[in-house]
Coordinates of C-alpha atoms in Angstrom, one line a residue:
M266 CA -2.7 -37.4 23.8
S267 CA -0.5 -38.8 21.1
S268 CA 2.9 -37.4 20.2
T269 CA 1.6 -36.8 16.7
A270 CA -1.1 -34.5 18.1
L271 CA 1.4 -32.6 20.2
S272 CA 3.7 -32.0 17.3
R273 CA 0.8 -30.9 15.0
P274 CA 1.3 -27.2 14.1
R275 CA -1.1 -24.7 15.6
P276 CA -3.4 -22.7 13.4
R277 CA -1.9 -19.5 12.2
P278 CA -3.1 -16.3 13.8
F279 CA -4.1 -13.1 12.0
T280 CA -0.5 -12.3 11.3
D281 CA 2.8 -14.1 11.7
P282 CA 5.7 -12.5 13.6
V283 CA 8.4 -10.7 11.7
P284 CA 11.3 -13.1 11.4
P285 CA 14.7 -11.5 12.0
R286 CA 17.2 -12.1 9.1
G287 CA 20.4 -12.9 10.8
G288 CA 21.9 -11.2 13.9
D289 CA 19.2 -8.7 15.0
T290 CA 21.4 -6.6 17.3
H291 CA 24.2 -6.3 14.9
R292 CA 21.9 -5.3 12.1
R293 CA 20.1 -2.6 14.0
R294 CA 23.4 -1.1 14.9
A295 CA 24.7 -1.4 11.4
G296 CA 21.7 0.5 10.0
R297 CA 22.2 3.4 12.4
P298 CA 18.5 4.5 12.6
H299 CA 19.4 7.1 15.2
L300 CA 21.9 8.7 12.9
L301 CA 19.2 8.9 10.2
A302 CA 16.8 10.5 12.7
V303 CA 19.4 13.2 13.5
L304 CA 20.0 13.9 9.9
F305 CA 16.3 14.3 9.1
F306 CA 15.8 16.4 12.2
A307 CA 18.3 18.8 10.9
A308 CA 16.7 18.9 7.5
Y309 CA 13.2 19.3 8.8
A310 CA 14.2 22.0 11.3
A311 CA 16.2 23.9 8.7
L312 CA 13.2 23.9 6.3
S313 CA 10.6 25.0 8.8
V314 CA 12.7 27.6 10.6
S315 CA 13.9 29.1 7.4
K316 CA 10.3 29.4 6.1
H317 CA 9.3 31.2 9.3
L318 CA 12.3 33.6 9.1
Q319 CA 11.3 34.4 5.5
L320 CA 7.8 35.3 6.7
R321 CA 6.3 32.2 5.0
S322 CA 4.6 30.8 8.1
T323 CA 1.1 31.8 8.9
G324 CA -1.2 32.7 11.8
Y325 CA -3.4 29.8 10.6
D326 CA -1.9 27.6 12.0
L327 CA 1.5 28.3 13.6
G328 CA 0.2 31.5 15.3
I329 CA -2.8 29.6 16.7
F330 CA -0.7 26.8 18.2
E331 CA 1.8 29.2 19.6
Q332 CA -1.0 31.1 21.4
A333 CA -2.2 27.8 22.9
S334 CA 1.4 26.8 23.9
R335 CA 1.9 30.3 25.4
A336 CA -1.3 29.9 27.5
Y337 CA -0.3 26.4 28.7
A338 CA 3.2 27.7 29.6
H339 CA 1.5 30.3 31.9
L340 CA -0.9 27.7 33.3
R341 CA -3.9 29.2 31.5
V342 CA -6.6 27.6 29.3
P343 CA -5.5 27.3 25.6
V344 CA -7.3 30.5 24.3
S345 CA -6.4 31.6 20.8
E346 CA -7.3 35.2 19.8
L347 CA -6.6 34.3 16.2
K348 CA -9.6 32.0 16.3
G349 CA -11.7 34.6 18.1
A350 CA -11.7 36.6 21.3
G351 CA -11.7 34.2 24.3
Y352 CA -11.8 31.1 22.0
N353 CA -10.8 28.0 23.8
L354 CA -9.0 25.7 21.3
L355 CA -10.3 22.6 23.1
G356 CA -13.7 23.5 21.7
D357 CA -12.2 23.3 18.2
H358 CA -10.0 20.2 18.2
F359 CA -9.1 18.0 21.2
H360 CA -5.3 18.2 21.6
P361 CA -4.4 18.4 25.3
I362 CA -1.0 16.8 24.4
L363 CA 0.1 20.3 23.4
A364 CA 0.5 21.0 27.1
T365 CA 3.6 18.8 27.1
L366 CA 5.4 21.6 25.2
A367 CA 4.6 24.1 27.9
P368 CA 7.9 23.7 29.9
L369 CA 10.0 24.0 26.7
Y370 CA 8.0 27.0 25.5
R371 CA 8.3 28.7 28.9
L372 CA 12.1 28.5 28.5
F373 CA 12.1 29.5 24.8
P374 CA 9.0 31.6 24.1
T375 CA 9.2 31.7 20.3
P376 CA 7.4 29.9 17.4
L377 CA 10.7 28.4 16.6
T378 CA 10.3 26.2 19.7
L379 CA 7.2 24.6 18.1
L380 CA 8.8 24.2 14.7
T381 CA 11.9 22.6 16.2
A382 CA 9.7 20.3 18.4
Q383 CA 7.7 19.2 15.4
A384 CA 10.9 18.4 13.4
A385 CA 12.2 16.3 16.4
L386 CA 8.9 14.4 16.7
L387 CA 8.8 13.6 13.0
A388 CA 12.4 12.6 12.9
L389 CA 11.9 10.3 15.9
S390 CA 9.5 8.2 13.8
V391 CA 12.4 7.4 11.5
I392 CA 13.9 5.2 14.2
P393 CA 11.2 2.5 14.5
V394 CA 10.6 2.4 10.8
T395 CA 14.3 1.9 10.0
R396 CA 14.7 -0.5 12.9
L397 CA 11.9 -2.8 11.7
A398 CA 13.1 -2.5 8.1
I399 CA 16.6 -3.6 9.1
R400 CA 15.2 -6.5 11.0
T401 CA 13.1 -7.8 8.1
T402 CA 15.8 -7.2 5.4
T403 CA 19.4 -6.2 5.8
P404 CA 21.2 -3.2 7.3
R405 CA 21.8 -1.6 3.9
L406 CA 18.3 -2.2 2.6
G407 CA 16.7 -1.2 5.9
T408 CA 18.6 2.0 6.0
A409 CA 17.5 2.7 2.4
I410 CA 13.8 2.2 3.5
G411 CA 14.4 4.6 6.4
I412 CA 15.7 7.2 3.9
A413 CA 12.7 6.7 1.7
Y414 CA 10.4 7.1 4.7
G415 CA 12.2 10.3 5.9
L416 CA 11.8 11.7 2.4
S417 CA 8.1 10.7 2.1
W418 CA 5.8 13.4 0.8
G419 CA 3.5 13.2 3.7
L420 CA 6.2 14.1 6.2
Q421 CA 7.6 16.8 3.9
K422 CA 4.2 18.5 3.4
T423 CA 3.8 18.5 7.2
V424 CA 7.1 20.1 7.8
A425 CA 6.4 22.8 5.2
F426 CA 3.0 23.8 6.6
D427 CA 3.6 25.4 10.0
F428 CA 3.1 23.4 13.2
H429 CA 0.3 20.9 14.0
E430 CA -0.5 18.6 16.8
I431 CA -0.5 15.6 14.5
A432 CA 3.3 15.6 14.8
F433 CA 2.9 13.9 18.2
A434 CA 0.9 11.1 16.6
V435 CA 3.5 10.2 14.0
P436 CA 6.2 8.7 16.4
L437 CA 3.4 7.1 18.6
V438 CA 1.9 5.3 15.6
A439 CA 5.4 4.3 14.3
C440 CA 6.4 2.8 17.7
C441 CA 3.0 1.1 18.1
L442 CA 3.1 -0.6 14.6
E443 CA 6.6 -1.7 15.1
R444 CA 5.5 -3.5 18.2
L445 CA 2.5 -4.9 16.4
A446 CA 4.8 -6.3 13.7
L447 CA 6.9 -7.9 16.5
R448 CA 3.8 -9.3 18.3
R449 CA 4.7 -7.3 21.4
W450 CA 1.1 -6.7 22.2
R451 CA 1.2 -4.9 25.6
S452 CA 3.9 -2.5 24.4
A453 CA 1.9 -1.8 21.2
A454 CA -1.2 -1.0 23.3
A455 CA 0.9 1.3 25.6
W456 CA 2.0 3.3 22.6
A457 CA -1.5 3.5 21.2
L458 CA -3.3 4.8 24.3
P459 CA -1.9 8.4 24.2
L460 CA -3.2 8.9 20.7
V461 CA -6.6 9.9 22.0
L462 CA -4.9 13.0 23.5
V463 CA -3.5 14.2 20.1
K464 CA -6.7 14.8 18.1
E465 CA -10.3 13.7 18.1
D466 CA -10.1 11.5 15.0
L467 CA -7.3 9.3 16.4
P468 CA -9.5 7.3 18.8
L469 CA -10.7 5.6 15.5
T470 CA -7.1 4.5 14.9
V471 CA -6.8 3.3 18.5
A472 CA -10.0 1.2 18.1
A473 CA -8.6 -0.3 14.9
I474 CA -5.4 -1.2 16.7
G475 CA -7.5 -2.9 19.4
L476 CA -9.4 -4.8 16.8
Y477 CA -6.0 -5.9 15.2
I478 CA -4.7 -7.1 18.5
L479 CA -8.0 -9.0 19.1
L480 CA -7.8 -10.7 15.7
C481 CA -4.3 -11.7 16.4
G482 CA -5.5 -13.8 19.3
R483 CA -5.1 -11.5 22.3
R484 CA -8.8 -11.1 22.9
R485 CA -8.8 -9.5 26.4
L486 CA -6.2 -6.9 25.6
G487 CA -7.6 -6.3 22.1
T488 CA -11.1 -5.8 23.4
A489 CA -9.9 -3.4 26.1
V490 CA -8.0 -1.2 23.6
L491 CA -10.9 -1.4 21.1
T492 CA -13.4 -0.3 23.8
Y493 CA -11.1 2.4 25.0
G494 CA -10.8 3.8 21.5
V495 CA -14.6 3.8 20.8
L496 CA -15.6 5.2 24.2
S497 CA -13.0 7.9 24.3
G498 CA -13.8 9.0 20.8
L499 CA -17.5 9.3 21.6
L500 CA -16.8 11.1 24.9
I501 CA -14.4 13.6 23.2
V502 CA -16.7 14.4 20.2
L503 CA -20.0 14.4 21.9
V504 CA -19.2 15.8 25.3
V505 CA -15.8 17.3 25.8
I506 CA -15.4 19.4 22.7
P507 CA -19.0 20.7 22.8
A508 CA -18.4 21.7 26.5
F509 CA -15.6 24.1 25.4
N510 CA -17.1 25.2 22.1
P511 CA -18.7 28.6 22.2
D512 CA -21.7 27.3 20.2
G513 CA -22.0 24.1 22.2
H514 CA -21.2 21.6 19.4
Y515 CA -18.4 19.9 17.5
D516 CA -18.0 22.2 14.4
Y517 CA -16.7 19.5 12.0
L518 CA -19.4 16.9 12.7
H519 CA -21.5 18.2 9.8
T520 CA -18.9 17.2 7.2
A521 CA -19.4 13.6 8.4
T522 CA -23.2 13.6 8.7
Q523 CA -24.0 15.7 5.6
A524 CA -25.6 13.6 2.8
A525 CA -23.7 13.4 -0.4
G526 CA -24.8 10.6 -2.7
D527 CA -24.3 6.8 -2.2
P528 CA -21.5 5.8 0.2
L529 CA -19.2 4.1 -2.4
T530 CA -19.2 7.2 -4.6
R531 CA -18.6 9.4 -1.7
L532 CA -15.6 7.5 -0.5
L533 CA -13.9 7.0 -3.9
L534 CA -14.8 10.0 -6.0
P535 CA -13.7 12.5 -7.2
P536 CA -10.6 10.9 -8.7
Q537 CA -8.4 13.0 -6.5
K538 CA -9.0 10.5 -3.7
L539 CA -7.8 7.6 -5.9
G540 CA -4.7 9.7 -6.7
T541 CA -4.0 10.0 -2.9
L542 CA -4.2 6.2 -2.5
L543 CA -1.8 5.7 -5.4
A544 CA 0.6 8.3 -3.9
L545 CA 0.5 6.5 -0.6
L546 CA 1.2 3.0 -2.0
A547 CA 3.5 3.8 -4.9
P548 CA 6.6 4.5 -2.7
T549 CA 6.3 0.9 -1.3
A550 CA 6.0 -0.6 -4.8
F551 CA 2.4 -1.5 -3.6
L552 CA 3.9 -4.2 -1.4
A553 CA 2.5 -2.6 1.7
L554 CA -0.8 -4.2 0.7
R555 CA 0.8 -7.6 1.5
S556 CA 0.8 -6.7 5.2
P557 CA -2.3 -6.6 7.4
L558 CA -0.7 -3.5 9.1
V559 CA -1.8 -1.4 6.2
L560 CA -5.4 -1.8 7.3
L561 CA -4.7 0.6 10.2
A562 CA -4.6 3.4 7.6
L563 CA -8.3 2.9 6.9
P564 CA -9.8 5.0 9.7
T565 CA -7.8 8.1 8.7
L566 CA -8.6 7.5 5.0
A567 CA -12.2 6.9 5.7
W568 CA -12.9 10.1 7.6
R569 CA -10.9 12.1 5.1
F570 CA -12.6 10.7 2.1
W571 CA -16.1 10.7 3.7
S572 CA -15.8 14.4 4.5
T573 CA -17.3 17.0 2.2
N574 CA -14.3 19.2 2.6
P575 CA -12.0 18.9 -0.5
A576 CA -8.9 20.0 1.5
Y577 CA -8.9 16.5 3.1
W578 CA -8.9 14.6 -0.1
G579 CA -5.5 15.4 -1.6
L580 CA -1.8 15.4 -0.8
D581 CA -1.4 18.9 0.7
Y582 CA -1.1 20.1 4.2
H583 CA -0.5 17.8 7.2
Y584 CA -3.3 15.3 6.8
S585 CA -1.2 12.4 5.5
A586 CA 1.5 12.6 8.1
V587 CA 0.1 9.8 10.3
L588 CA -0.3 7.6 7.2
M589 CA 3.4 7.6 6.4
P590 CA 4.6 5.4 9.2
I591 CA 1.7 3.0 8.6
V592 CA 2.4 2.3 5.0
F593 CA 6.2 2.2 5.4
L594 CA 6.0 -0.2 8.4
A595 CA 3.5 -2.3 6.5
F596 CA 6.1 -2.3 3.6
A597 CA 8.9 -3.4 6.0
D598 CA 6.6 -6.1 7.4
A599 CA 5.7 -7.3 3.9
L600 CA 9.3 -7.6 2.9
G601 CA 9.9 -9.9 5.9
R602 CA 7.2 -12.2 4.5
L603 CA 9.0 -12.6 1.2
N604 CA 11.4 -15.4 0.6
R605 CA 12.9 -14.0 -2.6
S606 CA 15.8 -11.7 -1.8
G607 CA 15.9 -10.5 -5.4
L608 CA 12.4 -9.2 -5.1
V609 CA 13.1 -7.5 -1.8
T610 CA 16.1 -5.7 -3.3
R611 CA 14.1 -4.5 -6.3
A612 CA 11.2 -3.4 -4.1
V613 CA 13.5 -1.3 -1.9
A614 CA 15.2 0.2 -5.1
V615 CA 11.8 1.2 -6.4
S616 CA 10.9 2.8 -3.0
V617 CA 14.1 4.8 -2.9
A618 CA 13.9 5.8 -6.6
A619 CA 10.3 7.0 -6.1
S620 CA 11.3 9.2 -3.2
L621 CA 14.3 10.7 -5.0
L622 CA 12.3 11.3 -8.2
A623 CA 9.6 13.1 -6.2
L624 CA 12.1 15.2 -4.3
P625 CA 12.4 18.1 -6.9
F626 CA 8.6 18.6 -6.5
L627 CA 8.5 18.5 -2.6
P628 CA 9.4 21.1 0.0
L629 CA 12.9 19.7 1.0
R630 CA 14.1 20.7 -2.4
D631 CA 14.3 24.3 -1.0
L632 CA 17.3 23.3 1.1
A633 CA 19.3 23.3 -2.2
G634 CA 19.0 27.1 -2.3
P635 CA 15.7 28.9 -1.9
A636 CA 15.6 28.2 1.9
W637 CA 18.7 30.3 2.4
R638 CA 17.6 33.3 0.4
P639 CA 16.4 36.1 2.6
S640 CA 13.0 37.5 2.1
P641 CA 13.0 41.1 0.8
W642 CA 10.3 41.9 3.3
A643 CA 11.8 40.3 6.4
G644 CA 14.1 43.2 7.4
P645 CA 11.5 45.9 6.9
A646 CA 8.8 43.8 8.6
R647 CA 10.9 43.3 11.7
E648 CA 11.7 47.0 11.8
V649 CA 8.0 47.8 11.7
M650 CA 7.1 45.2 14.3
A651 CA 9.7 46.5 16.7
A652 CA 7.5 49.5 17.2
V653 CA 4.7 47.3 18.6
P654 CA 4.9 47.3 22.4
D655 CA 4.9 44.0 24.3
G656 CA 1.5 42.9 25.4
A657 CA -0.3 45.0 22.8
E658 CA -3.6 44.0 21.1
I659 CA -3.0 43.9 17.4
G660 CA -4.8 42.7 14.3
A661 CA -2.4 41.2 11.7
V662 CA -2.5 39.6 8.3
N663 CA -1.9 35.9 8.1
Y664 CA 1.8 36.0 7.1
L665 CA 2.7 38.5 9.8
A666 CA 0.6 37.2 12.7
P667 CA 3.0 34.4 13.9
Q668 CA 5.9 36.9 14.0
L669 CA 4.1 38.6 17.0
T670 CA 2.2 35.9 18.9
S671 CA 5.1 35.3 21.3
R672 CA 4.8 38.8 22.8
A673 CA 1.4 40.3 21.8
H674 CA -2.3 39.5 21.7
V675 CA -2.7 38.9 18.0
Y676 CA -6.1 38.9 16.2
R677 CA -6.8 37.9 12.7
F678 CA -7.1 40.6 10.1
P679 CA -9.7 41.4 8.6
Q680 CA -12.0 39.4 10.9
V681 CA -11.0 41.6 13.8
L682 CA -12.6 44.6 12.0
D683 CA -16.0 43.0 12.3
N684 CA -16.1 41.3 15.7
G685 CA -16.1 44.4 17.9
T686 CA -12.7 43.9 19.3
K687 CA -11.1 47.0 17.8
P688 CA -7.4 46.4 18.8
Q689 CA -5.1 49.4 19.3
W690 CA -2.8 48.3 16.4
L691 CA -3.1 46.9 12.9
L692 CA -0.2 45.3 11.0
I693 CA -0.8 44.7 7.3
S694 CA 1.0 44.3 4.0
D695 CA -0.1 46.3 1.0
P696 CA 1.0 44.7 -2.3
A697 CA 0.0 47.9 -4.1
R698 CA 2.7 49.7 -2.2
G699 CA 5.4 47.1 -2.6
G700 CA 4.4 44.8 0.2
M701 CA 4.4 41.1 0.3
P702 CA 1.5 39.2 -1.3
D703 CA -1.6 38.9 0.9
F704 CA -4.4 36.3 1.0
P705 CA -7.4 37.1 -1.3
W706 CA -9.7 37.7 1.6
E707 CA -7.4 40.3 3.1
L708 CA -7.0 42.7 0.2
P709 CA -10.6 44.0 -0.1
R710 CA -10.5 45.4 3.5
L711 CA -7.3 47.4 3.2
P712 CA -9.0 50.6 2.0
D713 CA -11.4 50.4 5.0
I714 CA -8.7 50.9 7.7
P715 CA -8.5 54.8 7.8
S716 CA -12.3 55.1 8.0
L717 CA -12.3 52.9 11.1
G718 CA -10.3 55.4 13.1
Y719 CA -6.8 54.1 12.4
R720 CA -3.8 56.2 11.3
L721 CA -0.6 55.1 9.6
V722 CA 2.3 55.4 12.0
M723 CA 5.0 53.5 10.2
E724 CA 5.7 51.9 6.8
R725 CA 8.6 50.0 5.3
S726 CA 8.5 48.3 1.9
G727 CA 4.7 48.1 1.9
I728 CA 4.5 46.7 5.5
Q729 CA 2.2 49.1 7.4
L730 CA 1.6 49.7 11.0
Y731 CA -1.6 51.5 12.0
R732 CA -2.7 52.8 15.4
L733 CA -6.1 53.6 16.6
A734 CA -6.3 57.4 16.6
D735 CA -8.4 57.9 19.8
R736 CA -6.0 56.0 22.1

């Protein structure tokens, strides 16, 4: 073989490795990604804890997840009375990774444990995002990208809406994609594998990661991860969840199989879906599209937009949390592919500016004041709840349910009135008597309480505690 043939460049793989710009170790230290993570942990924890103390957390979903964590902590199956008497949550969604919180919850049996753990998990994802951004740009620009990521709307919405298992996926995805960008295939695969234990839709993302590795030239590893994602997803949705579900099926499958027009229209319309895409890409100045890593957002976007449930289409709740590290790591990867430092600086400036301009409309704004204002109902509600004995069975309205799930068997009001459980206690809030606002489905059932055999035993500022009269 001639020397010319030996020196001939090899064909480029699916993606090129991220080139370090200068001293890699020095730059990572200069950016202080760990310090950023600590700062965002403090902000996230302050927001979520203050919301709970102000009675702005809910039984759906903080109370549900606390009941599961409480069960795991006592080595029981994850039954949630808020979902229904004897309802095993593994028959609703597949999230056995929650069991990892059991030792911590056993030591600190309070919903604040879950909220603090979620803040820590989300903040941890700042480290790989900032670290890669520093590697592909400069310490200052990389740190700025880390700040923009920490302020991203998807993470803020997640922090503001109780606790969810998806918090575990965010650092796992972030670490996996950082390794993919650095072409550390085995490490990337190792970070991807636990995702199937977080929620039943994430095997799709694992399969996409396997396909990515395969297309990058690591065929055996990529095929193994792809196969693992596909088979585990099918097993979870078709076998495991139905085995625990009281009706013997996966409740959310109908939103995927239900017919709703032609596929393209279903995926792209109504315009709310396009608005979500714009909101995802705008903080990266749309440069995330220059990196193949952004393709790993497609599985999550596909199932959300394909669903007939409008709650999945927009910007609210926790559904976009796992997309944030994908688009920002794709952004950092794309910046490493640019040879024009001026364009890199302008793109980062746009990213930071977009995050700061959006901040007044996002939950972290409350840390400037509202988060520290006590709720007028918090004191009276705690005085009323103190009269509920530990271990009692109680039906509670959505805003008050998570205040009791650490020490009582809490059922959802008003559903508990109709399912034959008939708990000894009821805890409600009556806005007509000065109580905190209720959800629309709760108000019509308030007048029915006395006729069902309950008598009022305590009331403070419209927060009412009823007890079953014949017990």
